[in-house]
mmCIF file of C-alpha atoms and ligand atoms in Angstrom:
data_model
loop_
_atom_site.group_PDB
_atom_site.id
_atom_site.type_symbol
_atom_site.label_atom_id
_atom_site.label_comp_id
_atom_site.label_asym_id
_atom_site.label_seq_id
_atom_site.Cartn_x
_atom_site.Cartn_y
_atom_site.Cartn_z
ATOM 1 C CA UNK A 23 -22.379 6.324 12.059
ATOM 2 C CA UNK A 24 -19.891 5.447 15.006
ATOM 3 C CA UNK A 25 -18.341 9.308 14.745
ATOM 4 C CA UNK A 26 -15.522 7.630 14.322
ATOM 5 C CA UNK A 27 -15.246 9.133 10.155
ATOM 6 C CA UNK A 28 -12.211 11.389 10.704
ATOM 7 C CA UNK A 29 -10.331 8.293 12.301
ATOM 8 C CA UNK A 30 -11.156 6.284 9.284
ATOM 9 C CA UNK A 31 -10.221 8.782 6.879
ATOM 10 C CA UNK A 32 -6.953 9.846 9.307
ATOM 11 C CA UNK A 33 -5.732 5.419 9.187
ATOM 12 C CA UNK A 34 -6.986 5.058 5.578
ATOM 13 C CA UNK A 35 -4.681 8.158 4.578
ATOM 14 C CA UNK A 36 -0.899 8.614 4.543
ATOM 15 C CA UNK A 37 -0.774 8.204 8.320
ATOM 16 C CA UNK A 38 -1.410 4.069 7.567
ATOM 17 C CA UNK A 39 0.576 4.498 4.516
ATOM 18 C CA UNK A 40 3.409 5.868 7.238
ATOM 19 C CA UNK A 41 2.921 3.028 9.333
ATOM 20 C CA UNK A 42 3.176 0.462 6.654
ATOM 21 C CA UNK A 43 6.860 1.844 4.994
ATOM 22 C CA UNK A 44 7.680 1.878 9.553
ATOM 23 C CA UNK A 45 6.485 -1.074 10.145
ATOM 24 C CA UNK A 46 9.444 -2.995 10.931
ATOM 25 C CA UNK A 47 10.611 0.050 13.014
ATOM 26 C CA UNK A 48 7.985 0.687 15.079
ATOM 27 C CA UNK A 49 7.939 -3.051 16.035
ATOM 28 C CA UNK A 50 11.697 -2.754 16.960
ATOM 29 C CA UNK A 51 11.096 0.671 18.863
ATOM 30 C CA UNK A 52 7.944 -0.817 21.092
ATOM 31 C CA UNK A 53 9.032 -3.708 21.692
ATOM 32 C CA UNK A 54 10.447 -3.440 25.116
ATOM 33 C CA UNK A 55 6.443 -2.426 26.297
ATOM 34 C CA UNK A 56 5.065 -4.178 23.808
ATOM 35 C CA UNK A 57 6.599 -7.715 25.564
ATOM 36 C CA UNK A 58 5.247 -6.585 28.848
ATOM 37 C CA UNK A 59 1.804 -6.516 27.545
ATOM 38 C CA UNK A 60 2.073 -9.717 25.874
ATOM 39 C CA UNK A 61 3.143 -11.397 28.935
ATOM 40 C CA UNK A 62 0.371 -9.385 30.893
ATOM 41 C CA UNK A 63 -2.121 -11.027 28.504
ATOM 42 C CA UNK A 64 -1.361 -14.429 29.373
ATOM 43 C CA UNK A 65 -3.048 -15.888 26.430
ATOM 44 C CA UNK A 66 -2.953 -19.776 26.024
ATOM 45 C CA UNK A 67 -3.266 -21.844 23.093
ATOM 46 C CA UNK A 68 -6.426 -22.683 22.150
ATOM 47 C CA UNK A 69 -8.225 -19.559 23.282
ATOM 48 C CA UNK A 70 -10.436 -17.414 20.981
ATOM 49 C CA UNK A 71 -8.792 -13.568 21.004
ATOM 50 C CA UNK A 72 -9.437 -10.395 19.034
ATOM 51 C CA UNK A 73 -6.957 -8.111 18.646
ATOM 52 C CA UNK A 74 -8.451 -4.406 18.595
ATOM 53 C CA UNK A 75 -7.081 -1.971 16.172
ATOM 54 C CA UNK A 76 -4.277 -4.415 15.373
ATOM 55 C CA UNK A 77 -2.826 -2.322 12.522
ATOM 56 C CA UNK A 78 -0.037 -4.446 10.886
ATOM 57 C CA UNK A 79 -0.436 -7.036 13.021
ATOM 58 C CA UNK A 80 2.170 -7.520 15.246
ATOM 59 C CA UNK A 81 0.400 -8.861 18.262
ATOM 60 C CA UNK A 82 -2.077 -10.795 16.596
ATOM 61 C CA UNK A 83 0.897 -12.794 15.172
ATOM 62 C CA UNK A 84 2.701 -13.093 18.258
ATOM 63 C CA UNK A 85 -0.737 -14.418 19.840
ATOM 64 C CA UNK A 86 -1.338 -16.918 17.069
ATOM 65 C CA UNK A 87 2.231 -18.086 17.464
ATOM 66 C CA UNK A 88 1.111 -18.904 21.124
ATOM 67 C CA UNK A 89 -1.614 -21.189 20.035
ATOM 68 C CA UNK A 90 -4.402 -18.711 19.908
ATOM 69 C CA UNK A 91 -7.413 -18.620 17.148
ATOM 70 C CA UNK A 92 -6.923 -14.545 16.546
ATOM 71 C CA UNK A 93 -9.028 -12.173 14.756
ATOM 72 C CA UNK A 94 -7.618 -8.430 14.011
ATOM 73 C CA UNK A 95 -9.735 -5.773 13.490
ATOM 74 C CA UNK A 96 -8.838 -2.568 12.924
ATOM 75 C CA UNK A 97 -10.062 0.248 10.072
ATOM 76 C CA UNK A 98 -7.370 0.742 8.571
ATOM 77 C CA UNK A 99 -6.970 -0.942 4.957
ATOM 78 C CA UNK A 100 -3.559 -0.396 4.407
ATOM 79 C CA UNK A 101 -2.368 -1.845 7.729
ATOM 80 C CA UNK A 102 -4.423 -4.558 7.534
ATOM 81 C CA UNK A 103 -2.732 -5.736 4.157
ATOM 82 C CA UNK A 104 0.440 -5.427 5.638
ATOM 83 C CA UNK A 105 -0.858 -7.770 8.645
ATOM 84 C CA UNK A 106 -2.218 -10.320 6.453
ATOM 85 C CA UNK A 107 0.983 -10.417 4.500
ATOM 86 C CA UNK A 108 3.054 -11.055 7.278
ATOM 87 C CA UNK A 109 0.810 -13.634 8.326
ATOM 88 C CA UNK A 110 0.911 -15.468 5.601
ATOM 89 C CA UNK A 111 1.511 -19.410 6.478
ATOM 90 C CA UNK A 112 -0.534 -18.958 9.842
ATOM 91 C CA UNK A 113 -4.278 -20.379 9.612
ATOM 92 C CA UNK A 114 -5.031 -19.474 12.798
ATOM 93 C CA UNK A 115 -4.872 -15.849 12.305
ATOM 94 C CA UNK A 116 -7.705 -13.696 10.532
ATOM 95 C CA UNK A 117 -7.917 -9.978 9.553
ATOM 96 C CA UNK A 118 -11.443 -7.723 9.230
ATOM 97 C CA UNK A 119 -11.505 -4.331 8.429
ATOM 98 C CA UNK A 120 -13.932 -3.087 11.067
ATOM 99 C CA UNK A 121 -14.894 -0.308 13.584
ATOM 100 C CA UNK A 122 -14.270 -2.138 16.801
ATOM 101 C CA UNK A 123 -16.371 0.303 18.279
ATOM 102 C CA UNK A 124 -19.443 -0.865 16.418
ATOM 103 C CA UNK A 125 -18.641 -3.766 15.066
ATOM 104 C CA UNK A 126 -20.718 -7.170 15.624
ATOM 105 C CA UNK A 127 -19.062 -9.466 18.161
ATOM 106 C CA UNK A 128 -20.174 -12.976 18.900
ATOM 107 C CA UNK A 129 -19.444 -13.406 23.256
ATOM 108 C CA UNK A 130 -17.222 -16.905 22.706
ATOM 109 C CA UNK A 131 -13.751 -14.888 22.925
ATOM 110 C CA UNK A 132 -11.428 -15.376 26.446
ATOM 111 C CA UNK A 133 -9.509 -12.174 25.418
ATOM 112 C CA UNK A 134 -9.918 -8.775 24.112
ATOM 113 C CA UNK A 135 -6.346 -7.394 23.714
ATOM 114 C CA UNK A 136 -4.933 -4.109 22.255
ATOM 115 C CA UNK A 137 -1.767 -2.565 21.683
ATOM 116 C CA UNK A 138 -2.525 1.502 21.870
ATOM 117 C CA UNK A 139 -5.484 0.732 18.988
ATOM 118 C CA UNK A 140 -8.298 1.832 21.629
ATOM 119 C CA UNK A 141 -7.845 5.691 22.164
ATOM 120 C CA UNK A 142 -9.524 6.559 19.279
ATOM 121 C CA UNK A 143 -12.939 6.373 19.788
ATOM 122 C CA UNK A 144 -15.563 9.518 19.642
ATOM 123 C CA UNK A 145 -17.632 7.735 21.823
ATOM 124 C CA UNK A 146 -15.609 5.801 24.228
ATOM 125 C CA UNK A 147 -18.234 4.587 26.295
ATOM 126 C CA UNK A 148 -20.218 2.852 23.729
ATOM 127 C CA UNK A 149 -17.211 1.432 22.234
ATOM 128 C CA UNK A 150 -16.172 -0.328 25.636
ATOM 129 C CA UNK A 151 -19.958 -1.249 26.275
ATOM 130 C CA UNK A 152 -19.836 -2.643 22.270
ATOM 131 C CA UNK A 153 -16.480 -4.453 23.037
ATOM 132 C CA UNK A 154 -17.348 -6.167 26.166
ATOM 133 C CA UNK A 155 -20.182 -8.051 24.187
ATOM 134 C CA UNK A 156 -17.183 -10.244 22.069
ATOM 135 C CA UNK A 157 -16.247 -11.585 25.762
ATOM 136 C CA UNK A 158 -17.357 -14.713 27.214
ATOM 137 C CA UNK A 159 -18.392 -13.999 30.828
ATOM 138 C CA UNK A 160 -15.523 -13.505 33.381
ATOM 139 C CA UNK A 161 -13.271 -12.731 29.887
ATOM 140 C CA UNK A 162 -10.341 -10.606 29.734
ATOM 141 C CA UNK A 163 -9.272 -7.222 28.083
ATOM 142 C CA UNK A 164 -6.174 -6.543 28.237
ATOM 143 C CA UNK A 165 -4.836 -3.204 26.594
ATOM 144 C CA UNK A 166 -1.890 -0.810 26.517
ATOM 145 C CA UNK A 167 -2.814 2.958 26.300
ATOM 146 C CA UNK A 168 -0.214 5.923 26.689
ATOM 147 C CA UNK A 169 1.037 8.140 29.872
ATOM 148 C CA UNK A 170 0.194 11.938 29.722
ATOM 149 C CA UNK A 171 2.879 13.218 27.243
ATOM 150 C CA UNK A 172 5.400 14.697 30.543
ATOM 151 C CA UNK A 173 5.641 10.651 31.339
ATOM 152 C CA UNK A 174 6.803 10.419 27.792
ATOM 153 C CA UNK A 175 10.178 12.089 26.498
ATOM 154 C CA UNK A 176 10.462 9.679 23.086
ATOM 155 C CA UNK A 177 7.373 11.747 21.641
ATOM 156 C CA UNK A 178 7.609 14.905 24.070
ATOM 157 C CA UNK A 179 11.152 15.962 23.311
ATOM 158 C CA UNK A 180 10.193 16.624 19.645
ATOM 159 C CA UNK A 181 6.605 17.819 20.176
ATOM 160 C CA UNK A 182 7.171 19.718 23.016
ATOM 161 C CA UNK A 183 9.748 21.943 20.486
ATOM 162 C CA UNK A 184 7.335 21.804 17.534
ATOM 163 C CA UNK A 185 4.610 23.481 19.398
ATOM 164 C CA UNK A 186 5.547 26.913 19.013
ATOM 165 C CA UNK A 187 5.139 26.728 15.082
ATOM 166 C CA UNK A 188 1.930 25.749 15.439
ATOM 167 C CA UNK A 189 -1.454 27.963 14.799
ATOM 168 C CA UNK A 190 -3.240 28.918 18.248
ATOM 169 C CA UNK A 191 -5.863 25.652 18.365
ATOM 170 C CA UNK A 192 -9.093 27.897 18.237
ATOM 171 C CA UNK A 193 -10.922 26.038 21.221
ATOM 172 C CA UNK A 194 -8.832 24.612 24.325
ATOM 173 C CA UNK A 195 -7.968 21.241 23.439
ATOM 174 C CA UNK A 196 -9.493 18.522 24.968
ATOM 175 C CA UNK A 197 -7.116 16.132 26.681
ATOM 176 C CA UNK A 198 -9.499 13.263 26.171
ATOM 177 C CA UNK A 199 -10.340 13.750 22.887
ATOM 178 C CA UNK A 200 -9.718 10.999 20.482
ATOM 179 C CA UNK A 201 -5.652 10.277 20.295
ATOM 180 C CA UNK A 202 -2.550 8.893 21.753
ATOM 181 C CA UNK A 203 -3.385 10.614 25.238
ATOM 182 C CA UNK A 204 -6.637 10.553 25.286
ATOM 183 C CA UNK A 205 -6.409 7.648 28.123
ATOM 184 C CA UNK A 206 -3.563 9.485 30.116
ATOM 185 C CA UNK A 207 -5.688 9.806 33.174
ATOM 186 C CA UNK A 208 -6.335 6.581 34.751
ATOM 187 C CA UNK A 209 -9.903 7.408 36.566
ATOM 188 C CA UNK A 210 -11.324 8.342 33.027
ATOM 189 C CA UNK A 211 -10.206 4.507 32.003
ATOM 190 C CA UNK A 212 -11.507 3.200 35.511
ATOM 191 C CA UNK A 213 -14.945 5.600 34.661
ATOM 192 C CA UNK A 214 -15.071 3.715 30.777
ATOM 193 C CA UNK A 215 -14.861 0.403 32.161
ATOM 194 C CA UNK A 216 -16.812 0.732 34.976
ATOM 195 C CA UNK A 217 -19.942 1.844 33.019
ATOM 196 C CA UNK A 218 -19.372 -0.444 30.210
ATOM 197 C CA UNK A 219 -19.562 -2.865 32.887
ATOM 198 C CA UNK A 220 -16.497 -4.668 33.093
ATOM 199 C CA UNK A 221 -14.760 -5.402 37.148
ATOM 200 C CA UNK A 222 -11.521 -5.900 38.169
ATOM 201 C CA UNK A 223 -10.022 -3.223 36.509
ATOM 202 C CA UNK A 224 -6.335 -2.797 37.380
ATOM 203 C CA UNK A 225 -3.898 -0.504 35.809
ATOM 204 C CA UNK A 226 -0.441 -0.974 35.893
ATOM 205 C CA UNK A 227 2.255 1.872 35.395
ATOM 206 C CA UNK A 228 4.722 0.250 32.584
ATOM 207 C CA UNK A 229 8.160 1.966 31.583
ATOM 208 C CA UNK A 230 11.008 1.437 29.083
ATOM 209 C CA UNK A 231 13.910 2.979 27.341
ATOM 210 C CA UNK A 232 12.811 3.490 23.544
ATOM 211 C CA UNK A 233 15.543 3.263 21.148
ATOM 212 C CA UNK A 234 14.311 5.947 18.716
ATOM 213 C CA UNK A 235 17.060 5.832 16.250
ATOM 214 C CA UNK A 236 21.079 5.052 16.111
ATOM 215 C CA UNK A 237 21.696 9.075 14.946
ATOM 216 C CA UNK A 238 19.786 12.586 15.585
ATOM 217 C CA UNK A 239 19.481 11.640 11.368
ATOM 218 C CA UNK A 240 17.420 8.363 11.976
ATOM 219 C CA UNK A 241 15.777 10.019 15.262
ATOM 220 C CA UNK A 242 14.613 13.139 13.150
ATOM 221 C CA UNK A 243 13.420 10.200 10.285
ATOM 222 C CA UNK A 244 11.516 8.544 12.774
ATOM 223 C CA UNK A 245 9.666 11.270 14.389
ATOM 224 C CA UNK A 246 8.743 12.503 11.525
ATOM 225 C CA UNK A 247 6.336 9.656 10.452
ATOM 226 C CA UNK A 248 4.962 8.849 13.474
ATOM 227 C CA UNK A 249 3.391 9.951 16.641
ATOM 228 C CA UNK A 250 2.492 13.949 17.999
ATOM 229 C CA UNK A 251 5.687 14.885 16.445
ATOM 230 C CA UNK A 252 5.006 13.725 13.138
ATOM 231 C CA UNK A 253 1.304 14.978 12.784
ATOM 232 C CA UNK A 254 2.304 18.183 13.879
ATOM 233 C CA UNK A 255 4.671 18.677 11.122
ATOM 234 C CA UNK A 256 1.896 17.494 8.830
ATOM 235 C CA UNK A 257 0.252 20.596 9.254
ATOM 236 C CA UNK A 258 3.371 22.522 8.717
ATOM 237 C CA UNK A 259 4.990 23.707 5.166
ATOM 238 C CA UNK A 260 7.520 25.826 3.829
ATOM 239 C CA UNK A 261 9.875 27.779 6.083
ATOM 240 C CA UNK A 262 7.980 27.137 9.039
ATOM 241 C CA UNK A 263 8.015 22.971 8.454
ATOM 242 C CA UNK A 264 11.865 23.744 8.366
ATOM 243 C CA UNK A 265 12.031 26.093 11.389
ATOM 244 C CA UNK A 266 10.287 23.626 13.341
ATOM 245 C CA UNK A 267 12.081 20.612 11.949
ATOM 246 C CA UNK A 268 15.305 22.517 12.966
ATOM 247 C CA UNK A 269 13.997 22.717 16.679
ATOM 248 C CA UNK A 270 13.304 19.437 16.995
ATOM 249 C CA UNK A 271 16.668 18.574 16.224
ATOM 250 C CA UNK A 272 17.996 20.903 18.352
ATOM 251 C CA UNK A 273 16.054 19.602 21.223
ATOM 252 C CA UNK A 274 16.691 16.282 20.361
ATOM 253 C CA UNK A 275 20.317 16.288 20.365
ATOM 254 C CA UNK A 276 21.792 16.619 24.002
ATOM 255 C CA UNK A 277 20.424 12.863 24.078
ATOM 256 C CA UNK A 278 22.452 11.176 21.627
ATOM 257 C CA UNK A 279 24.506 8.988 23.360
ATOM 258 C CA UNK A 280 26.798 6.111 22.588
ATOM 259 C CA UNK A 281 23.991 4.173 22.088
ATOM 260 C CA UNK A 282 22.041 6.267 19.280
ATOM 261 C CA UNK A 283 18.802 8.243 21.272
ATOM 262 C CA UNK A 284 16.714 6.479 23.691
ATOM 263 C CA UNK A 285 14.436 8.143 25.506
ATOM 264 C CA UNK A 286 11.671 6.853 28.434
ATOM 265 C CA UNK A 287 8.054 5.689 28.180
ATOM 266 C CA UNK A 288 5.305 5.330 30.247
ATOM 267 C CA UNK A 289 2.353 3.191 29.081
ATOM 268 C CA UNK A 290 -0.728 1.883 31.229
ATOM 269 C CA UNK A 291 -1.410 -2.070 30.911
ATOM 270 C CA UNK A 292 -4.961 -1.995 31.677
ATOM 271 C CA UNK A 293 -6.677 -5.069 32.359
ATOM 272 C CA UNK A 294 -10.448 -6.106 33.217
ATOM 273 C CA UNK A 295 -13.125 -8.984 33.258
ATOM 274 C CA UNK A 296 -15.959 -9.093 31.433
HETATM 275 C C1 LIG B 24 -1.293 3.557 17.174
HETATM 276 S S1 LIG B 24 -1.898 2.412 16.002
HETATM 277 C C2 LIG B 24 -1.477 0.869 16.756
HETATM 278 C C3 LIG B 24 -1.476 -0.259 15.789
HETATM 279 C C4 LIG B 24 -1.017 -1.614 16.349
HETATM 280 N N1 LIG B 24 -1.889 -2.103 17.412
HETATM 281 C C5 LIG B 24 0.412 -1.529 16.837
HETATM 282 O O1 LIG B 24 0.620 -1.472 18.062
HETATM 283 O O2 LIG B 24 1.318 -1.485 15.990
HETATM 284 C C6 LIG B 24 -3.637 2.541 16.280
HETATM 285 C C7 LIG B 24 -4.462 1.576 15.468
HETATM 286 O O3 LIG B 24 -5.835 1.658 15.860
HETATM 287 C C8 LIG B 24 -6.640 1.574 14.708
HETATM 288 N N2 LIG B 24 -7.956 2.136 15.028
HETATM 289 C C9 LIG B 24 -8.276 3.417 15.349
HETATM 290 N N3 LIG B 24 -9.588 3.538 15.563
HETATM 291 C C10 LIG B 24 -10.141 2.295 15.394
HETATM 292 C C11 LIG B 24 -11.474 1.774 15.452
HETATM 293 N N4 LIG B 24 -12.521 2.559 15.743
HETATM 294 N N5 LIG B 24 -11.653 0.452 15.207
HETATM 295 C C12 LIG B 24 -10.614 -0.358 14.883
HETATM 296 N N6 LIG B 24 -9.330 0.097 14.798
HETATM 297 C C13 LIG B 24 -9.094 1.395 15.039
HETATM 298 C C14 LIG B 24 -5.842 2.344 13.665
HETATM 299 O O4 LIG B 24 -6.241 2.068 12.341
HETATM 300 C C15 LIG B 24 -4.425 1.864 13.969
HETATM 301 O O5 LIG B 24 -4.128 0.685 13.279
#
């Protein structure tokens, strides 16, 4: 047991479902910091990489594009037949369904990369100290994690005016439990890495404009199935769902602009040797 089960369940449910039908979306959206992490990964062909939590794939494509041998692994089923669809044609691109926090790595890989698939581990220690083994020594991870939620107004906006329909939580929340923020603060990353014995750990601050729909119709659409915004709304029904639905619109509209809504984004590239 990883303690990792409500994860599982949470990708293997309608949230991967979600992800799936947005696929092509949420690759269009994250694209302008997904590039930068690419590029920050440097990966040449030829080298051995896995791709941690690679969901539907995107960056393990774009790495066995480069020349790379790839390996996805991520535990969600439904996002992982979506990645193997896409890939269809490549043979140098394989999927596992697997808890990257205990799964079993052999140490001949130059890279472990991740696009925002790492927050999510109960036990983030052991997971980094588990990962670290699939590197051959002086190997690189290379990940992109989330900015505390003020850095970022393309899921804030929404969740920020959601939160008053929600129940009181009934303990203070834990900003570093497992989720999208749950690597916000960068000395709890530089604390992971140190003790699961990586060096050279650098994080960079990384910014775009997200383009998160072309009207406050398609905005409201895309919020809805993914991120804070939408998992908040998941626990909502009934007059309330619609009350809080109604804010978010309301919040979200001063931004329209001629170009639909795009709002900023503030991700860490983190990157370390094994
Ligand atoms: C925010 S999504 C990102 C997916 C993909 N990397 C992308 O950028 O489109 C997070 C991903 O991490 C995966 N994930 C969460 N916990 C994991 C774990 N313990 N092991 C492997 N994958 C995990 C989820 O199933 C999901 O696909």
């Amino acid at each position: 047991m990883s303690g990792n089960e409500e994860q599982i369940e949470y990708w293997n449910g309608k949230a991967g479902e979600t992800w799936v039908t947005a696929q092509e979306r949420v690759d269009a959206m994250l694209a302008p910091l997904s590039a930068q992490a690419v590029a920050a990964a440097a990966v040449q062909a030829g080298e051995r990489v896995v791709d941690i939590g690679c969901g539907c794939g995107a960056t393990s494509i774009a790495f066995a594009e480069r020349g790379a041998h790839v390996w996805g692994v991520d535990i969600s089923a439904p996002m992982l037949a979506r990645a193997r669809e896409r890939s269809a044609g490549l043979d140098n691109v394989a999927f596992s369904e697997g808890d990257a926090a205990t799964q079993s790595y052999t140490p001949d890989h130059q890279l472990v990369f991740s696009r925002f698939g790492v927050m999510f581990f109960a036990d983030p220690h052991a997971a980094f100290a588990n990962i670290r083994s699939a590197l051959v020594p002086g190997g690189r991870l290379v990940f992109m994690c989330w900015q505390a939620p003020r850095e970022n107004p393309w899921m804030a906006v929404a969740g920020r005016a959601i939160q008053p329909y929600l129940p009181e939580p009934e303990a203070p929340v834990d900003p570093q439990a497992p989720g999208p923020f749950a690597f916000a603060r960068d000395a709890y990353i530089r604390d992971i890495l140190g003790a699961a014995g990586f060096s050279d750990v650098e994080i960079v601050d990384t910014r775009a404009e997200l383009h998160i729909g072309d009207t406050l119709d398609d905005a409201m659409a895309a919020q809805s199935e993914i991120g804070p915004a939408a998992r908040a709304l998941a626990e909502l029904d009934g007059d309330e769902r619609d009350a809080a639905l109604a804010a978010a619109r309301e919040a979200l509209a001063p931004h329209i602009s001629d170009n639909g809504i795009n709002l900023g984004a503030a991700a860490w590239i983190v990157s370390a040797r094994a």
